[in-house]
Amino acid sequence: MPERKEKFYLTTPIYYTNGLPHVGHTYTTVVCDTVRRYKRMRGYDVVMTTGTDEHGVNVERAAKKAGIPESEFVANMAEAWRALWDELGIAADEFVRTTDIKHVRAVQWLFKLCKENGYVYKGHYTGQYCIYDNAFVNDAKPGENCPDCGRPLETLTEQNYFFKLSAFQKPLLDFYRKNPDFIQPESRKNEIVTFVEGGLKDLSITRTTIRWGIPVPGEEPHVFYVWFDALTAYLSAVGGPDYEKRGMWPADVHFVGKDIIRFHTVYWPAFLMAAMLPLPKQVWAHGWFLMDAAKMSKSKGNVVLPRPIANMLGMDALRYFMLREVVFGQDGNFSYDSLVTRYNSDLANGLGNLASRTAALIEKNFAGRVPKPAERQAQDDALAKEAQSAIGEVLERFDKMEFARALEAIWGVIAAADKYLTTEQPWALGTSEADLERKATILWTSAELLRIVSALAHPVLPDSTAKVWTLLGQTTSLDSVELDGLRWGQLVPGTALGKSQTLFPRVEKTEAIERIESMANEELNSASAAPKPASAPAAPATTAAATAAPVVPEKIGIEDFAKVEMRVGQIKTAERIVGADKLLKLTVDIGTEIRQICAGIAQYYEPEALIGRKVAVVVNLAPRKLRGVESNGMVVAASVGPEGRPVLAGFLEDVEVGARLK
Ligand SMILES: [Zn+2]
């Protein structure tokens, strides 16, 4: 009977659905996804949960503003979040929505347990209330104005259920003492201990002034309030009342931003203690990515979106940057400048260059098969030793969530290999038997190092390392490689290399930043213009027009047609655009000048086949940017078939470049 694997359960926060994910949310989720992949490669049975927190007065308001029912609003939001994670290659095992029936039941069950054990009582909550927004303003004092609408607040008392948090001061402090690793990093622990030592007040956990929430059974109009609802999602994702059957609870780690650590290390364990349920093993609070030293937020207008970065540089580049640039747990600065710099230096010139150099030399000298190493020299052994010892170090760093240090160790080995190739110069060796043997040893060593590095970096760079893996002719899936079995020397000579592909094309910094920013603006504008929040990020702005009711085309006069200036152009150069699968960047001679024009034909035309071709060009179209690339004019094409395949307009007879079409 196969031995049951050890389980590992980890979670991202259950994100609030009043907006769409930015780089801050992406960071937590990428960390979680990295650990999920890493633990799988260490042989664990892993479950990762993420999800959306869909209740509360803010959702009520946003739905009202959008003119749709709350249920529809949150369904759109949840879909947008899920779609983005999918698009970014982050596949959580569980996606909880707090409006799911299984979650509703779990919250009601947890409440029942707390109540049966005597930790819940009915009381009165008095606070400052805005009657226009229908909401209490936490921490406001009598006489203050509403921070949302500016109107005067009123003191209001309502009946609430309270949770006896005050009873858990000692149990919590005991728990922290017995489980010194529960709160991470260490610096956050002191902050929490001090807070709990200062005394805990009972907590209001229901509201009667909010409509959009989970009802307290038999106690309507009471609904559960924020944290009692949202935190329970971690448990409802893996079985709720039946958690023992699934065998995943308690969580091994909850990843959270530092702003919500108190709820996770004080409220959440107290709720679970009251219900006599097992407590999570660890809560890890990370810092924020700051833009110009300020926290990223929608209201400050300084958010960085993940999608444009992934489009331009690939998702692996963003993942690498986030985990490499800051020490996990601390705040870090986000700038496009350092993102692109890291991309070029570490990925394009580092891993990418090593992989393409090694593969090209094996291709050229050994017909694309991994050569058999001959007698080793001291420098070969030194590199082997360095790679072998990196394995141990990297695993240890990952175990401690020291992602930056793990990547540093891996890139240290890549740099050593680079230096090794530069010193050994396999390309300068001849074809004598001795030279061939030496060449074989060097290239085998370099390829073996790449294999080790790909496996070690896979949790952080899942796509590109899988490409290197295939390039090295490895047929097993990299996800299923067990890191514990990874050893120097396992690369089998004679293995046929896979097809080579560009991993990280070098980019020009200014241009890359401009294009990322322009794509981000497009996304932000279409998000704010769209009537429904969810339709904005998933679909390009143009679909709004495409789905509008059909209109009968109006006839135009000849003078209108005369406004369109079309000329014969000849394509001089054509190239693909990194980050835009459908676009080709063309330079076109229109007789009077050479124009740069982008055309959405990349999926149907090879760039090389277009050089010299004569096309019809609209030359007086206002310049615009497509995916951040300037396009000055338009190449005319027929749109064919249901998928709208473009077929370039052309001429059967030879025509002069620059001739006007009439
Ligand atoms: Zn107000």
XYZ file of C-alpha atoms and ligand atoms in Angstrom:
663
model
C 0.000 0.000 0.000
C 1.464 3.361 -0.930
C 2.400 5.486 2.007
C 0.152 8.538 2.409
C 2.082 11.685 1.603
C 2.466 14.281 4.278
C -0.026 17.116 3.755
C 0.694 20.819 3.426
C -2.106 23.363 3.432
C -1.458 27.011 2.617
C -3.605 30.059 1.906
C -3.553 33.561 0.476
C -5.874 36.109 2.079
C -9.464 35.936 0.878
C -9.344 39.144 -1.140
C -11.985 41.788 -0.770
C -13.932 42.320 -3.988
C -14.181 46.095 -4.040
C -11.503 46.288 -6.718
C -9.285 44.292 -9.000
C -5.920 42.756 -8.153
C -2.769 44.868 -8.393
C 0.840 43.928 -7.885
C 0.404 43.911 -4.088
C -2.188 41.113 -4.219
C -0.168 39.412 -6.922
C 2.840 39.346 -4.606
C 1.061 37.397 -1.842
C -0.428 35.040 -4.375
C 2.879 34.466 -6.183
C 4.606 33.692 -2.871
C 1.883 31.208 -2.049
C 2.078 29.628 -5.506
C 5.865 29.357 -5.218
C 5.629 27.553 -1.888
C 2.893 25.334 -3.272
C 5.109 24.280 -6.188
C 8.121 23.881 -3.941
C 6.316 21.665 -1.421
C 4.976 19.484 -4.238
C 8.532 18.990 -5.454
C 9.437 17.983 -1.897
C 6.836 15.237 -2.042
C 3.991 16.816 -0.069
C 0.294 16.495 -0.776
C -0.372 20.226 -1.147
C -3.556 22.279 -1.172
C -3.507 26.020 -1.784
C -6.573 28.163 -1.186
C -7.358 31.626 -2.424
C -10.695 33.330 -2.916
C -12.890 36.373 -2.683
C -14.500 38.074 0.307
C -17.833 39.181 -1.099
C -19.949 40.575 1.713
C -20.357 43.901 3.434
C -21.512 47.408 2.962
C -18.844 48.345 0.405
C -20.060 45.643 -1.948
C -23.654 46.753 -1.341
C -22.698 50.261 -2.384
C -20.572 49.315 -5.372
C -23.337 47.079 -6.712
C -25.860 49.870 -6.290
C -23.584 52.238 -8.152
C -23.233 49.720 -10.976
C -27.004 49.257 -11.011
C -26.905 45.485 -10.615
C -27.833 43.077 -7.807
C -25.068 42.295 -5.295
C -25.035 38.649 -6.331
C -24.300 39.593 -9.919
C -21.701 42.150 -8.904
C -19.727 39.689 -6.793
C -20.053 36.914 -9.377
C -18.443 39.247 -11.928
C -15.721 40.215 -9.487
C -14.934 36.648 -8.472
C -14.727 35.706 -12.135
C -12.346 38.577 -12.875
C -10.040 37.579 -10.012
C -10.107 33.931 -10.969
C -9.462 34.751 -14.612
C -6.479 36.904 -13.769
C -4.855 34.216 -11.629
C -5.452 31.726 -14.450
C -3.942 34.067 -16.980
C -0.894 34.578 -14.767
C -0.442 30.827 -14.447
C -1.353 30.685 -10.778
C -3.530 27.685 -10.196
C -4.885 27.537 -6.676
C -6.417 24.223 -5.721
C -9.367 25.855 -3.992
C -11.039 29.142 -4.826
C -13.522 30.036 -2.076
C -16.187 32.640 -2.506
C -17.712 33.771 0.768
C -21.129 33.642 -0.918
C -20.693 29.889 -1.592
C -23.239 27.828 0.270
C -20.536 25.579 1.744
C -18.880 28.659 3.226
C -22.184 30.017 4.567
C -22.747 26.703 6.368
C -19.214 26.688 7.770
C -19.612 30.185 9.261
C -22.942 29.270 10.822
C -21.415 26.064 12.204
C -18.422 27.883 13.718
C -20.784 30.393 15.332
C -22.863 27.575 16.793
C -19.773 25.930 18.318
C -18.576 29.215 19.831
C -22.045 29.868 21.218
C -22.460 26.365 22.659
C -19.125 26.731 24.420
C -20.246 29.985 25.994
C -18.094 32.480 24.077
C -20.856 34.382 22.327
C -23.403 36.711 23.909
C -25.906 39.327 22.841
C -25.023 42.902 23.642
C -25.151 46.404 22.304
C -22.720 48.086 20.032
C -22.502 51.845 20.082
C -20.572 53.621 17.418
C -20.459 56.502 14.995
C -22.759 55.884 12.092
C -23.259 57.518 8.727
C -26.919 57.337 7.792
C -26.196 58.123 4.134
C -23.690 55.316 3.720
C -25.549 53.007 6.116
C -22.358 52.125 7.880
C -20.534 52.411 11.155
C -17.234 54.223 10.920
C -14.776 52.267 13.031
C -12.637 54.250 15.471
C -14.489 57.512 14.787
C -15.271 59.798 17.717
C -18.580 61.569 18.367
C -18.822 64.801 16.403
C -16.533 63.694 13.586
C -17.530 63.624 9.933
C -17.840 60.593 7.697
C -14.541 59.885 5.937
C -16.413 58.702 2.841
C -19.026 61.381 2.250
C -18.010 64.100 4.693
C -21.419 64.302 6.360
C -21.702 64.487 10.171
C -21.752 61.105 11.896
C -24.421 60.121 14.390
C -24.007 58.060 17.530
C -26.014 54.883 17.034
C -26.551 51.828 19.189
C -27.545 48.502 17.744
C -27.970 45.028 19.106
C -25.047 42.736 18.170
C -23.643 39.385 18.991
C -20.323 39.678 20.748
C -17.431 37.270 20.829
C -15.693 37.007 24.225
C -12.258 37.862 22.939
C -11.304 39.098 26.412
C -11.349 35.497 27.651
C -8.480 34.599 25.322
C -5.733 36.908 26.466
C -3.981 34.274 28.532
C -4.674 31.312 26.212
C -3.279 33.308 23.270
C -0.135 34.388 25.122
C 0.407 30.779 26.213
C -0.084 29.628 22.658
C 2.470 32.103 21.264
C 4.961 30.972 23.903
C 4.492 27.282 23.142
C 4.574 27.889 19.389
C 7.391 30.351 18.874
C 7.171 29.992 15.067
C 3.471 30.786 14.866
C 3.952 34.465 13.982
C 6.503 35.267 11.302
C 8.625 37.240 10.851
C 9.924 37.631 14.378
C 9.561 41.431 14.355
C 5.797 41.113 13.893
C 5.537 38.705 16.790
C 6.637 41.292 19.343
C 4.066 43.723 18.024
C 1.255 41.179 18.460
C 2.366 39.998 21.888
C 2.451 43.605 23.092
C -1.019 44.184 21.684
C -2.496 41.124 23.431
C -0.696 41.914 26.696
C -2.389 45.307 26.599
C -5.765 43.597 27.089
C -8.419 42.396 24.632
C -11.879 43.834 24.242
C -14.847 41.694 23.260
C -15.594 41.823 19.587
C -18.856 42.573 17.845
C -19.320 39.849 15.226
C -22.784 40.576 13.803
C -24.615 43.595 12.424
C -28.243 44.446 11.882
C -27.493 47.560 9.810
C -25.940 45.590 6.948
C -28.116 43.585 4.625
C -25.557 41.880 2.372
C -24.055 39.220 4.629
C -24.446 35.695 5.952
C -27.546 35.499 8.161
C -27.249 34.350 11.757
C -29.690 31.403 11.776
C -32.930 32.229 13.544
C -31.670 35.723 14.386
C -32.450 37.728 11.256
C -31.768 40.574 10.519
C -28.382 39.778 12.139
C -25.679 39.043 9.610
C -22.052 38.135 10.333
C -19.610 40.971 10.260
C -16.344 40.978 8.278
C -13.759 38.856 10.063
C -15.937 36.131 11.533
C -17.135 35.553 7.984
C -13.943 36.036 5.958
C -11.437 34.160 8.147
C -13.631 31.084 8.237
C -13.097 30.707 4.487
C -9.752 28.997 5.180
C -11.617 26.233 6.918
C -14.631 26.069 4.611
C -12.300 25.567 1.633
C -11.141 22.235 3.033
C -14.367 20.757 4.322
C -15.834 23.101 6.934
C -17.744 20.939 9.428
C -16.318 17.850 7.656
C -12.721 19.053 7.731
C -11.489 15.798 9.278
C -12.544 13.830 6.209
C -10.379 15.943 3.892
C -7.468 15.801 6.320
C -6.013 19.200 5.375
C -6.910 21.331 8.383
C -5.125 22.900 10.267
C -3.413 25.188 7.795
C 0.365 24.904 7.727
C 0.719 28.545 6.784
C -1.508 31.543 6.143
C 0.271 34.160 4.022
C -0.986 37.676 4.719
C -0.015 41.302 4.263
C 1.294 42.963 7.406
C -1.842 45.142 7.675
C -4.065 42.160 8.462
C -1.766 40.170 10.715
C -3.684 41.039 13.900
C -6.883 39.485 12.594
C -5.004 36.312 11.700
C -2.949 35.924 14.854
C -5.451 37.171 17.466
C -9.059 36.885 16.281
C -8.694 33.772 14.173
C -6.938 31.542 16.734
C -9.361 32.826 19.396
C -12.404 31.856 17.291
C -10.905 28.411 16.752
C -10.000 27.975 20.430
C -13.561 28.913 21.366
C -14.880 26.297 18.952
C -12.250 23.806 20.180
C -10.872 23.331 16.675
C -7.209 22.855 15.702
C -5.206 26.071 15.230
C -3.154 26.986 12.142
C 0.557 26.316 12.501
C 1.884 29.569 11.144
C 0.952 33.025 9.936
C 3.511 34.711 7.694
C 3.167 38.449 7.199
C 4.965 40.035 4.296
C 5.721 43.681 3.677
C 4.387 45.945 0.994
C 5.661 46.969 -2.363
C 5.953 50.697 -2.176
C 5.780 53.139 -5.042
C 7.816 56.205 -4.164
C 7.733 55.122 -0.518
C 3.908 54.984 -0.421
C 1.707 51.906 -0.128
C 0.081 50.960 -3.382
C -3.633 51.651 -3.305
C -6.477 52.327 -5.644
C -7.324 55.594 -3.931
C -3.759 56.920 -4.269
C -3.803 56.056 -7.961
C -0.344 54.501 -7.762
C -1.251 50.898 -8.454
C 0.912 48.706 -10.647
C -1.008 46.099 -12.605
C 0.410 42.630 -13.134
C -1.035 41.912 -16.582
C 0.904 44.516 -18.629
C 4.159 43.364 -17.036
C 3.359 39.737 -17.796
C 2.479 40.702 -21.386
C 5.712 42.557 -21.921
C 8.289 40.506 -20.014
C 6.480 37.282 -19.142
C 5.008 36.302 -15.807
C 8.222 34.601 -14.746
C 10.015 37.949 -14.880
C 7.513 39.504 -12.484
C 7.693 36.500 -10.155
C 11.468 36.561 -10.186
C 11.621 40.287 -9.530
C 9.198 40.206 -6.603
C 10.931 37.342 -4.854
C 14.476 38.441 -5.619
C 14.243 42.161 -5.017
C 12.985 42.243 -1.416
C 13.692 40.245 1.682
C 10.451 38.390 2.351
C 8.737 40.001 5.327
C 10.102 43.487 4.727
C 8.845 46.354 2.584
C 10.384 46.798 -0.827
C 10.359 49.388 -3.538
C 8.709 48.721 -6.818
C 9.977 50.464 -9.891
C 9.740 49.582 -13.545
C 13.327 50.627 -13.901
C 14.665 48.004 -11.516
C 12.226 45.426 -12.877
C 13.548 45.799 -16.424
C 17.150 46.029 -15.229
C 16.807 42.717 -13.374
C 15.088 41.201 -16.358
C 17.929 42.062 -18.699
C 20.789 41.257 -16.355
C 19.583 38.162 -14.520
C 17.178 36.567 -16.941
C 18.165 37.590 -20.481
C 21.916 37.747 -19.902
C 21.978 35.206 -17.076
C 19.810 32.108 -17.322
C 18.642 32.771 -20.896
C 22.104 33.331 -22.273
C 23.614 30.306 -20.535
C 20.862 28.063 -21.880
C 21.080 29.304 -25.460
C 24.889 29.255 -25.522
C 25.101 25.722 -24.178
C 22.396 24.379 -26.473
C 23.875 26.051 -29.555
C 27.328 24.590 -28.888
C 25.946 21.092 -28.337
C 23.866 21.455 -31.479
C 26.866 22.512 -33.517
C 29.486 20.126 -32.135
C 27.567 17.028 -31.114
C 24.611 16.955 -33.499
C 22.208 18.044 -30.783
C 22.943 15.183 -28.386
C 24.271 15.576 -24.853
C 27.959 14.573 -25.147
C 29.642 12.007 -22.916
C 32.091 13.676 -20.563
C 35.673 12.447 -20.658
C 38.329 12.909 -18.004
C 37.460 15.713 -15.585
C 39.781 18.519 -14.655
C 39.902 20.435 -11.385
C 37.766 23.300 -12.703
C 35.028 20.872 -13.809
C 34.955 19.326 -10.359
C 34.889 22.740 -8.716
C 31.805 23.746 -10.678
C 30.135 20.409 -9.956
C 30.815 20.853 -6.270
C 29.389 24.351 -6.312
C 26.190 23.201 -8.007
C 25.805 20.217 -5.699
C 26.185 22.320 -2.572
C 23.744 24.897 -3.952
C 21.044 22.204 -3.904
C 21.245 21.894 -0.131
C 21.433 25.608 0.409
C 18.489 26.423 -1.848
C 16.226 23.878 -0.154
C 17.138 25.256 3.240
C 16.409 28.833 2.091
C 13.051 27.874 0.614
C 12.121 26.087 3.845
C 12.744 29.317 5.734
C 10.859 31.429 3.149
C 14.127 33.170 2.291
C 13.265 33.443 -1.371
C 15.749 36.178 -2.191
C 18.598 34.160 -0.679
C 17.509 30.997 -2.506
C 17.542 32.850 -5.825
C 20.847 34.464 -4.978
C 22.356 31.006 -4.474
C 20.948 29.758 -7.780
C 22.162 32.818 -9.680
C 25.550 32.441 -8.025
C 25.850 29.062 -9.734
C 24.697 30.531 -13.059
C 27.387 33.206 -12.806
C 30.000 30.561 -12.005
C 28.973 28.600 -15.091
C 29.214 31.720 -17.221
C 32.708 32.346 -15.986
C 33.599 28.689 -16.535
C 32.528 28.841 -20.189
C 34.361 32.105 -20.725
C 37.553 30.634 -19.277
C 37.341 27.201 -20.896
C 36.278 28.564 -24.293
C 34.823 25.381 -25.737
C 34.144 27.254 -29.008
C 37.880 27.789 -29.496
C 38.727 24.096 -29.312
C 39.476 22.201 -32.495
C 38.492 18.780 -33.773
C 41.415 16.647 -32.580
C 40.373 13.765 -30.367
C 41.711 15.485 -27.264
C 39.945 18.734 -28.134
C 36.680 16.942 -28.815
C 36.898 15.127 -25.500
C 37.562 18.351 -23.671
C 34.697 20.055 -25.459
C 32.399 17.182 -24.528
C 33.340 17.439 -20.860
C 32.796 21.200 -20.745
C 29.449 21.090 -22.506
C 28.157 18.167 -20.500
C 29.118 20.031 -17.321
C 27.384 23.180 -18.476
C 24.236 21.282 -19.512
C 24.137 19.366 -16.246
C 24.393 22.612 -14.337
C 21.470 23.994 -16.323
C 19.434 20.926 -15.440
C 20.089 21.391 -11.713
C 19.365 25.112 -11.886
C 16.082 24.565 -13.762
C 14.810 22.181 -11.129
C 15.825 24.467 -8.263
C 14.360 27.625 -9.805
C 11.172 25.941 -11.019
C 8.974 26.985 -8.076
C 9.733 30.653 -8.849
C 10.055 30.520 -12.667
C 7.682 27.733 -13.672
C 7.385 28.534 -17.395
C 10.918 29.305 -18.391
C 12.551 26.534 -16.383
C 10.157 24.057 -17.993
C 11.402 25.321 -21.363
C 15.041 24.787 -20.373
C 14.084 21.343 -19.112
C 12.571 20.444 -22.486
C 15.530 21.987 -24.254
C 17.769 19.585 -22.312
C 15.707 16.712 -23.690
C 14.098 15.839 -20.360
C 10.804 14.073 -20.936
C 9.404 13.825 -17.416
C 7.418 16.839 -16.275
C 9.471 19.225 -14.202
C 6.609 19.600 -11.691
C 6.964 15.959 -10.765
C 10.721 16.055 -10.213
C 11.520 15.357 -6.575
C 14.021 17.869 -5.307
C 15.192 15.435 -2.649
C 16.469 13.134 -5.372
C 18.256 15.863 -7.312
C 21.990 15.099 -7.618
C 24.875 16.239 -9.767
C 25.631 13.724 -12.477
C 22.189 12.546 -13.517
C 22.216 14.009 -17.029
C 22.395 11.057 -19.416
C 24.853 11.388 -22.329
C 23.241 10.781 -25.698
C 19.991 12.523 -24.728
C 18.652 14.416 -27.747
C 18.097 18.124 -27.079
C 14.645 19.582 -27.600
C 13.820 22.439 -29.906
C 15.544 25.626 -28.868
C 13.478 28.718 -28.181
C 14.172 32.203 -26.969
C 13.619 32.340 -23.225
C 14.042 35.996 -22.364
C 14.530 38.281 -25.368
C 16.532 41.333 -24.322
C 14.460 44.507 -24.178
C 15.359 48.154 -24.499
C 14.586 49.691 -21.122
C 12.894 52.965 -22.033
C 10.790 51.360 -24.710
C 9.784 48.453 -22.471
C 8.728 50.755 -19.639
C 6.778 52.953 -22.015
C 4.910 49.972 -23.352
C 4.126 48.532 -19.930
C 2.802 51.904 -18.809
C 0.745 52.380 -21.912
C -0.830 48.925 -21.562
C -1.542 49.681 -17.905
C -3.273 52.917 -18.856
C -5.369 51.098 -21.428
C -6.409 48.570 -18.781
C -7.163 51.166 -16.132
C -9.166 53.290 -18.553
C -11.201 50.390 -19.828
C -11.815 49.257 -16.247
C -13.178 52.619 -15.197
C -15.206 53.079 -18.378
C -16.873 49.684 -18.248
C -20.352 49.485 -16.747
C -19.645 46.170 -15.021
C -16.444 45.715 -13.125
C -15.771 42.217 -14.362
C -16.120 42.823 -18.053
C -13.336 45.363 -18.021
C -10.170 43.394 -17.349
C -11.089 40.239 -19.215
C -12.018 41.721 -22.542
C -10.267 44.344 -24.613
C -12.032 47.666 -24.922
C -13.114 46.919 -28.467
C -15.554 44.145 -27.571
C -17.960 46.712 -26.190
C -18.429 48.013 -29.695
C -18.552 44.547 -31.185
C -21.427 43.414 -28.988
C -23.500 46.566 -29.419
C -26.786 46.257 -31.326
C -26.267 46.125 -35.087
C -26.779 49.425 -36.848
C -27.785 49.865 -40.452
C -24.732 51.353 -42.145
C -25.232 54.888 -43.287
C -24.259 55.743 -46.882
C -21.469 58.285 -47.325
C -20.826 60.738 -50.111
C -17.775 60.693 -52.380
C -16.392 63.658 -50.458
C -16.351 61.550 -47.294
C -14.507 58.769 -49.067
C -12.051 61.293 -50.444
C -11.030 62.077 -46.888
C -9.442 58.630 -46.628
C -6.035 58.744 -48.256
C -4.918 55.275 -49.344
C -1.652 54.625 -51.104
C 0.425 51.735 -52.332
C 3.108 50.912 -49.820
C 5.966 48.451 -49.849
C 6.984 46.549 -46.722
C 10.648 47.092 -45.915
C 10.997 45.306 -42.581
C 8.713 43.191 -40.431
C 9.239 41.897 -36.921
C 7.325 40.341 -34.078
C 6.583 42.384 -30.972
C 7.502 40.938 -27.604
C 4.369 40.753 -25.498
C 1.915 41.107 -28.374
C 1.224 37.765 -30.075
C -1.018 39.219 -32.749
C 0.944 42.258 -33.846
C 3.726 42.706 -36.348
C 5.779 45.892 -36.437
C 6.294 46.918 -40.057
C 8.198 49.661 -41.760
C 6.464 50.599 -44.983
C 7.682 52.769 -47.824
C 4.725 54.918 -48.977
C 6.618 56.806 -51.664
C 7.142 60.024 -49.768
C 8.456 58.526 -46.551
C 8.988 55.344 -44.559
C 6.331 54.731 -41.916
C 6.190 52.488 -38.862
C 2.872 50.643 -38.850
C 1.585 47.889 -36.578
C -0.642 45.251 -38.130
C -2.652 42.536 -36.375
C -1.531 39.791 -38.724
C 1.211 38.035 -36.751
C -0.740 34.817 -36.364
C -1.177 34.408 -40.104
C 1.896 35.928 -41.753
C 5.562 35.129 -41.160
C 7.491 38.401 -40.930
C 10.183 37.261 -43.395
C 7.590 36.448 -46.053
C 6.316 40.028 -46.050
C 9.485 41.852 -46.985
C 9.098 43.532 -50.373
C 5.366 42.919 -50.573
C 3.152 45.727 -51.881
C 0.126 46.569 -49.755
C -2.680 49.126 -49.531
C -2.052 51.632 -46.734
C -4.337 54.237 -45.160
C -1.764 56.985 -44.746
C -3.748 59.812 -43.148
C -4.917 57.932 -40.081
C -3.938 59.713 -36.859
C -0.934 57.985 -35.229
C -1.855 55.761 -32.294
C -0.227 53.287 -29.991
C -0.988 49.585 -30.150
C 0.286 47.628 -27.176
C 2.511 50.608 -26.555
C 4.065 50.601 -30.035
C 3.489 53.634 -32.216
C 1.555 52.926 -35.393
C 1.417 55.600 -38.056
C -1.096 54.409 -40.644
C -2.997 51.207 -41.360
C -2.428 48.297 -43.696
C -5.663 47.205 -45.388
C -6.727 43.583 -45.098
C -9.879 41.568 -45.673
C -11.356 39.902 -42.637
C -12.179 36.303 -43.555
C -14.169 33.604 -41.801
C -15.639 33.511 -38.307
C -12.242 34.034 -36.668
C -11.656 37.143 -38.801
C -8.464 35.875 -40.421
C -6.721 38.846 -42.049
C -5.864 38.587 -45.762
C -3.724 41.452 -47.033
C -5.078 43.467 -49.936
C -2.688 43.413 -52.902
C -2.347 44.111 -56.605
C -2.336 41.724 -59.545
C -0.282 44.056 -61.704
C 2.864 45.840 -60.714
C 2.073 49.230 -59.208
C 4.245 52.131 -58.285
C 4.957 52.694 -54.597
C 3.082 55.789 -53.400
C 0.307 55.582 -56.021
C -3.016 56.756 -54.604
C -5.991 54.389 -54.414
C -9.238 55.927 -55.600
Zn -20.984 58.956 4.841
